[in-house]
């Protein structure tokens, strides 16, 4: 029996956020939020563990109330219950303050529901790509942490995780409880199921925790607890697609053609020459 | 005002594109098809012809049902994206 | 924390498939009557797969939601009706009617449907989104529930509100596959324009809107038309083309890409000044029904099953108005009332008991409207008529107004216009009269 907590982030659908070159602002009007896509792999991973070893999967997110929509989605995938950590006091948090709140929430789940064995996160988020959260949450919890995980095996109170790097797979043995983040494209999320979604709608297995429940020091949460400052954002221009289709004879022909095209273009030829050293 | 390409039009929408295609084409049937109505009538330009062959990409599909209606070969195995994926209309 | 393993009921009085206007209305009415209703839709959020033209008639909706005109997300009340006949050469006739009272409004269908579904949920409907229904379950020739992937849920009665693409009814063998003769393709763009700019360009107040239909060259002569509707801070523009004729045009090489037609409209010199500084913020397409009566399934009820809205062919598309949303809502309401009656009988949702729904539809304004407009539909689908009806008046006005020295009499202008289309004035008069009767 394993109790897995899986963290998800409710992020703006960055695909749909357009950049207005005239005003230099982001056009977010009417853009709905989605579950950070790499986190769906984490949910799938958590569900697989639950299926293999029995137990339960609990989703947590620190987000505004609209994130209930996302929690319903993962409940629809088969997660057993969900915690929405939502309070104005948590708003404006950087990764430090966020991971602090998440760690405290995981502790509270351990106290209220039962011992948490594993906390699973996605590799990174599409709206900030820091990959801080799982590592920092592990630090607050003082649990071991491994990232880029593709597989795991639990033996008694230990877990052996596989972590992929570019050219090898490493195996680590960790003490439970521990924290892992799931290698982004390693696992495909399952579909929402009618019965799971129906249960989510009827039983509403989502609790909302504000700081009344978590009782955290106001100096450590939200904007106050966030030492990170964004000093400046600059934009890289969108490169229009050329839409040239070439049908190569073989891979070598394809490579030759591609290189010749890259060298023909003024911009890419510079980069190309720089990369290959002249 | 300048004419927008179909890709530019589709980019204005909100999408959550699934990993699996929700429409399957029996490409064998396309070879012998002369009219290739899908290419001309699909409002998302999902069907293109490259070197005489029909290419299909489901990512920009507006889930309208035109291709399954007009395909003279019955080559379109049509269904909906699951889990709420696909196009997300707001102002229509 | 809530226990994670409680059991929950998986049997409902009614399951409604599809949360469009029809499904939302029937779920709402049934829940209000105290039935246990499950409403299932495939969209990420209620309404997010909905696309239509832009104008809805209030009357039938108010019978379901009496406070809809005050509470629903309505944009503008239609004040001006405009119709334009367009020629190839930039010649255009536009007529405008200034309405005396408020009978229809513009709304974003995704927004309005979300409102309708939230009303149903308030009354107790269980709404499940993000789920595709794969099959209507049958047992002993009776529909007994739905299946999605591995999951089955049962109910006394199922209401099919799946819309124009009738995958479920086709699977059951109750209707044939899609037929181009009966269908039309609608393609639409939403343009962001400042509110005061819309008001100034269209000469309307904040809550007044314009419904504008376009005929003729805007669809390259393919039977169908264009539309322009004004919203709070957007303008919707689009085209609808009759599928069978679009196929013919594509085969003849007259059309290369359907999506170019909407761009033609947006860039058209006669119209583009109305949205000078606009930005396209959404683009989409949807099928609609050209001819409701022939699209209609043989029967609207089967044991355990009722069919409503677009799926039932209950939509009026006259070429100058589309009434789908109000028909859908009204049919949803009638179905809910029929279900109440049937479930109060001992034998429940048998075909016999559900038949009241069919009777109610036949007696309703909807059926009457569909029959009355049937003949004009036939005419509008005829490409020859379709081009003539636009060319003759254009020629007439160009004779009358584009003059160098001599002004022709109206009769002379009319005669010349007819001649240009190979019809004598008399035979044309007869045809026109025949046509007007049909319209
Ligand atoms: C271009 C165009 C312009 C139009 N203009 C107007 C207009 O100006 N005024 C007007 O009144 N009407 C207009 N209409 C018609 C109107 O949109 C429709 O008649 C109306 O939406 C029909 O409602 P419905 O509930 O029957 O079906 P729909 O609105 O199509 O709803 C069906 C719902 O069922 C869901 N669904 C389908 N199959 C499944 C499944 N297997 N599992 C789960 N969910 C499923 C769909 O996602 C959808 O949400 C127009 C239509 C088009 C295409
Ligand atoms: S359903 Fe419509 S948008 Fe999708 S591929 Fe077919 S024709 Fe194109």
PDB file of C-alpha atoms in Angstrom, chain A residues 100 211 214-222 224-225:
ATOM      1  CA  UNK A 100       7.162  25.759   1.482  1.00  0.00           C
ATOM      2  CA  UNK A 211      -4.002  29.396   5.658  1.00  0.00           C
ATOM      3  CA  UNK A 214      -2.292  25.305   7.294  1.00  0.00           C
ATOM      4  CA  UNK A 215      -1.476  27.991   9.916  1.00  0.00           C
ATOM      5  CA  UNK A 216       1.790  29.063   8.310  1.00  0.00           C
ATOM      6  CA  UNK A 217       3.827  32.086   9.292  1.00  0.00           C
ATOM      7  CA  UNK A 218       2.569  34.951   7.083  1.00  0.00           C
ATOM      8  CA  UNK A 219       6.157  36.093   6.598  1.00  0.00           C
ATOM      9  CA  UNK A 220       7.015  32.856   4.811  1.00  0.00           C
ATOM     10  CA  UNK A 221       4.164  32.710   2.329  1.00  0.00           C
ATOM     11  CA  UNK A 222       2.822  34.679  -0.616  1.00  0.00           C
ATOM     12  CA  UNK A 224       6.192  38.406   1.594  1.00  0.00           C
ATOM     13  CA  UNK A 225       7.841  35.020   1.607  1.00  0.00           C
TER      14      UNK A 225
END
